[in-house]
mmCIF file of C-alpha atoms in Angstrom:
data_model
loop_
_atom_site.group_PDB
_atom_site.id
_atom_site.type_symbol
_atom_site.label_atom_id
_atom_site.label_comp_id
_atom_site.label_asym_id
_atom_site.label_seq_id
_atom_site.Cartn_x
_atom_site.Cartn_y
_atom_site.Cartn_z
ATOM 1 C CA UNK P 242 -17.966 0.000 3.825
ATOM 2 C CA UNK P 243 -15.501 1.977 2.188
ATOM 3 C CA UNK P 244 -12.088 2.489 3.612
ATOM 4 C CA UNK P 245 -10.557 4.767 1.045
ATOM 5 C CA UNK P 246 -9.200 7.739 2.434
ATOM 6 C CA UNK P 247 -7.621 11.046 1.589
ATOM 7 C CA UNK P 248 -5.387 10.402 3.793
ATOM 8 C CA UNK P 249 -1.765 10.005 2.598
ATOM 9 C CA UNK P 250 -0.672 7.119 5.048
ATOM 10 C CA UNK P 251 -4.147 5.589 6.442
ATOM 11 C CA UNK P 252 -3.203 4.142 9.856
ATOM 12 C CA UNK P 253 -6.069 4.127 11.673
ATOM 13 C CA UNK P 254 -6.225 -0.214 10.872
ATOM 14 C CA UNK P 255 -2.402 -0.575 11.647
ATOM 15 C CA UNK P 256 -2.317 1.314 14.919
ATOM 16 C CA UNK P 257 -5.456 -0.747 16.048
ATOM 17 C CA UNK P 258 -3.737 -3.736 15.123
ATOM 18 C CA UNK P 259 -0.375 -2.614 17.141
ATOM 19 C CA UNK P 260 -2.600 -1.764 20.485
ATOM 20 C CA UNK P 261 -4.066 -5.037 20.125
ATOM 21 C CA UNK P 262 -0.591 -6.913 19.771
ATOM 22 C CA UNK P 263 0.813 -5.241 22.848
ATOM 23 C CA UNK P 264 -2.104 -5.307 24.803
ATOM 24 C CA UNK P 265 -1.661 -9.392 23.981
ATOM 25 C CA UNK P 266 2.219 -9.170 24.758
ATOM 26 C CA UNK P 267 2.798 -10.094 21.852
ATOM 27 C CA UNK P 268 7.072 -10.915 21.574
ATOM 28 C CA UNK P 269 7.125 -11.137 17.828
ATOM 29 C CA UNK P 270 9.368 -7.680 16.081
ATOM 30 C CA UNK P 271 6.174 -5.629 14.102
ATOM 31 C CA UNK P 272 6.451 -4.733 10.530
ATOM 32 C CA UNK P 273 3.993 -3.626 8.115
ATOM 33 C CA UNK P 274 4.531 -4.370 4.566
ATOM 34 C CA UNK P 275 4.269 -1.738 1.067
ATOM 35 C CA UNK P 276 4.638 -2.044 -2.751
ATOM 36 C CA UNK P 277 4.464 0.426 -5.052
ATOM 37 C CA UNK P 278 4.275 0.763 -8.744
ATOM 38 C CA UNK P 279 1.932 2.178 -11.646
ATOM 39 C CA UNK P 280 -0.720 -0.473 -10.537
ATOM 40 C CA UNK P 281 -2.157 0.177 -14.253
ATOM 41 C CA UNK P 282 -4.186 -1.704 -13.164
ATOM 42 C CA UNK P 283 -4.244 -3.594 -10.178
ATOM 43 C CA UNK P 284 -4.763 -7.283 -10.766
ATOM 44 C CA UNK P 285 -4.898 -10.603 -8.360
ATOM 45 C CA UNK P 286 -1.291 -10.373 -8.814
ATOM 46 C CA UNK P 287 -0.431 -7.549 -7.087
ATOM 47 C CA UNK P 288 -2.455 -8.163 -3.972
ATOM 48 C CA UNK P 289 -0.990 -11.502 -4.147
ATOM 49 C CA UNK P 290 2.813 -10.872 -3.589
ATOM 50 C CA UNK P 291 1.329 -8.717 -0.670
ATOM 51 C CA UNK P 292 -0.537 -12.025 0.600
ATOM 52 C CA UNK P 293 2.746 -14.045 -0.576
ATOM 53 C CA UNK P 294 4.595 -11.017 1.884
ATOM 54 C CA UNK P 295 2.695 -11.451 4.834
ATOM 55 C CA UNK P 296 2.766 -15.184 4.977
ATOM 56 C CA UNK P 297 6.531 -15.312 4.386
ATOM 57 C CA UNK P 298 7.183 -12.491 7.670
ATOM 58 C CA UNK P 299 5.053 -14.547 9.682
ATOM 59 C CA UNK P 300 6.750 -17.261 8.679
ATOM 60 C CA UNK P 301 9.916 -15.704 9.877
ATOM 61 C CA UNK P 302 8.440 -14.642 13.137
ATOM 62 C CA UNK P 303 7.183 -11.226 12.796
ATOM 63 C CA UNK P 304 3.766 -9.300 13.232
ATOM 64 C CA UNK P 305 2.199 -8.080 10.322
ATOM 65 C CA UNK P 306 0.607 -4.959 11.115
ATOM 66 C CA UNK P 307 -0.846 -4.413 7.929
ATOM 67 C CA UNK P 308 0.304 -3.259 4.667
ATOM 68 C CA UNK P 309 -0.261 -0.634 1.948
ATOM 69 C CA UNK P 310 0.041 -0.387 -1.808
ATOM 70 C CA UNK P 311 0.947 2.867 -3.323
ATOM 71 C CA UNK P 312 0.352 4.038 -6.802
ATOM 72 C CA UNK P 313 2.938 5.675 -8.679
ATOM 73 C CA UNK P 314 2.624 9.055 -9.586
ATOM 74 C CA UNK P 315 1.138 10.141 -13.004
ATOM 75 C CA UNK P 316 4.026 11.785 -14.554
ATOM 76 C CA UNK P 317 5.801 8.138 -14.300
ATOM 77 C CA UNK P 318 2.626 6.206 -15.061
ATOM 78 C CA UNK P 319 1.628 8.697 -18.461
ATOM 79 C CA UNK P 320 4.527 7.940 -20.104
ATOM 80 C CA UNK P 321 5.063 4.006 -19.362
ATOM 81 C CA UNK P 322 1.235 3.722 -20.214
ATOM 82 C CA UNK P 323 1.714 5.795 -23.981
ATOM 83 C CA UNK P 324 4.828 3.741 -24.567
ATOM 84 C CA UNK P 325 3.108 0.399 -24.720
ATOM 85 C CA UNK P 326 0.160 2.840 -26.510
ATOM 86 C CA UNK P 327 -1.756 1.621 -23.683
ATOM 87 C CA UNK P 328 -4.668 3.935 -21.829
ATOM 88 C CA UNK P 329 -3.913 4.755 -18.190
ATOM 89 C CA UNK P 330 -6.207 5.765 -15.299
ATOM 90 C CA UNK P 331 -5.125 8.630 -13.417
ATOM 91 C CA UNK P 332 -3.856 7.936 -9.702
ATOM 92 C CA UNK P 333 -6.796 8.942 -8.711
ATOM 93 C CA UNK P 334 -8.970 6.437 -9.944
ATOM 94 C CA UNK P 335 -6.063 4.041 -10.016
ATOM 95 C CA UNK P 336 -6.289 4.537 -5.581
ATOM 96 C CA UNK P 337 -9.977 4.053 -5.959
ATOM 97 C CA UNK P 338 -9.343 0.627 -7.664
ATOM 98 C CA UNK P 339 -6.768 -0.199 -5.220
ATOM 99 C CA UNK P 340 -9.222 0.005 -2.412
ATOM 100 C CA UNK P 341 -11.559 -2.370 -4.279
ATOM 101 C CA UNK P 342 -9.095 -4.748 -4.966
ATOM 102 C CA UNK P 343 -8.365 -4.733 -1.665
ATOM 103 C CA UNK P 344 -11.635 -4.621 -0.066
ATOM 104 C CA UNK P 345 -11.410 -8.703 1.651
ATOM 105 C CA UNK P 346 -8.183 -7.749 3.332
ATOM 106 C CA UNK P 347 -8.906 -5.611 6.617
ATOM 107 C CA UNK P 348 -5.103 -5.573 6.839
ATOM 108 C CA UNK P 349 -4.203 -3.956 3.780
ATOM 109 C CA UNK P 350 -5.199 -0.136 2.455
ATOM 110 C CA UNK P 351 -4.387 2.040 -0.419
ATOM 111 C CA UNK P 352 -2.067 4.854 0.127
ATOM 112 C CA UNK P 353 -1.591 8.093 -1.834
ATOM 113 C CA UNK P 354 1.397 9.793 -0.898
ATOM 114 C CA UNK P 355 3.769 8.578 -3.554
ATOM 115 C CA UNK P 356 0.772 9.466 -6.424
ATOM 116 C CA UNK P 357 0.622 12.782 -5.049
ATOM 117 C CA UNK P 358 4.055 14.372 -5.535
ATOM 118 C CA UNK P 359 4.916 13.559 -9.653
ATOM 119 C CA UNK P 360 7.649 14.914 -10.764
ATOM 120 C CA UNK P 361 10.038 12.488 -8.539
ATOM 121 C CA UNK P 362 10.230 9.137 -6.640
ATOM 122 C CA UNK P 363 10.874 9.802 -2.766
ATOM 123 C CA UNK P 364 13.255 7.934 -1.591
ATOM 124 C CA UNK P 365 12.889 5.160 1.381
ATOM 125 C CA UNK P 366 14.176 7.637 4.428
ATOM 126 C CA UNK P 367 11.591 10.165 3.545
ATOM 127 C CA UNK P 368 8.654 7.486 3.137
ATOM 128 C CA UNK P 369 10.054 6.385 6.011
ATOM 129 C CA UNK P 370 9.786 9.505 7.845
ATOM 130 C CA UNK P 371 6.776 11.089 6.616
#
């Protein structure tokens, strides 16, 4: 079943996983986890440091609520992509791969808002905040 989602932040999984920790007590501080980049493409690697991520927070004694990669925007993409005089999907197909890549871990999702505003990188408050 697909999860992929217009959505900009999906967080449907993450606030089911939240409910569920508090309705368990749960005493551990909640985080949930994001990398971005062009993700030209995606590869085992990328979904591992995510893996690698979770493990390590855990580890350290928090909750994992989930997690989200984001693909860059194509304005920065385009240009790394022609530099190596490499092909690049657009970040629309490059969310669609994403959510395949993705598609064993219930806790992770694609999201889109970073591909959808080129032109600039938001900055961590505003992510934050939005």
């Amino acid at each position: 079943m697909s999860r992929f989602t217009e959505e900009l932040w999906p967080v449907e999984y993450i606030a089911k996983e939240y409910k569920a920790a508090i309705e368990q007590r749960s005493q551990k501080p909640f985080c949930v986890l994001l990398s971005t980049g062009a993700l030209c493409p995606i590869h085992r690697g990328h979904v591992d440091i995510m893996v690698r991520a979770k493990k390590a927070m855990e580890k350290h004694g928090y909750h994992v609520l989930g997690g989200w990669l984001s693909p860059s925007h194509d304005l920065y993409v385009g240009p790394k992509m022609r530099a190596k005089k490499e092909l690049f999907l657009d970040a629309k197909h490059r969310a669609e791969c994403v959510e395949l890549a993705v598609q064993d871990f219930d806790w992770l999702s694609v999201a889109t808002w970073e591909s959808r505003y080129p032109g600039r990188w938001p900055d961590f408050p505003e992510v934050k905040t939005t």
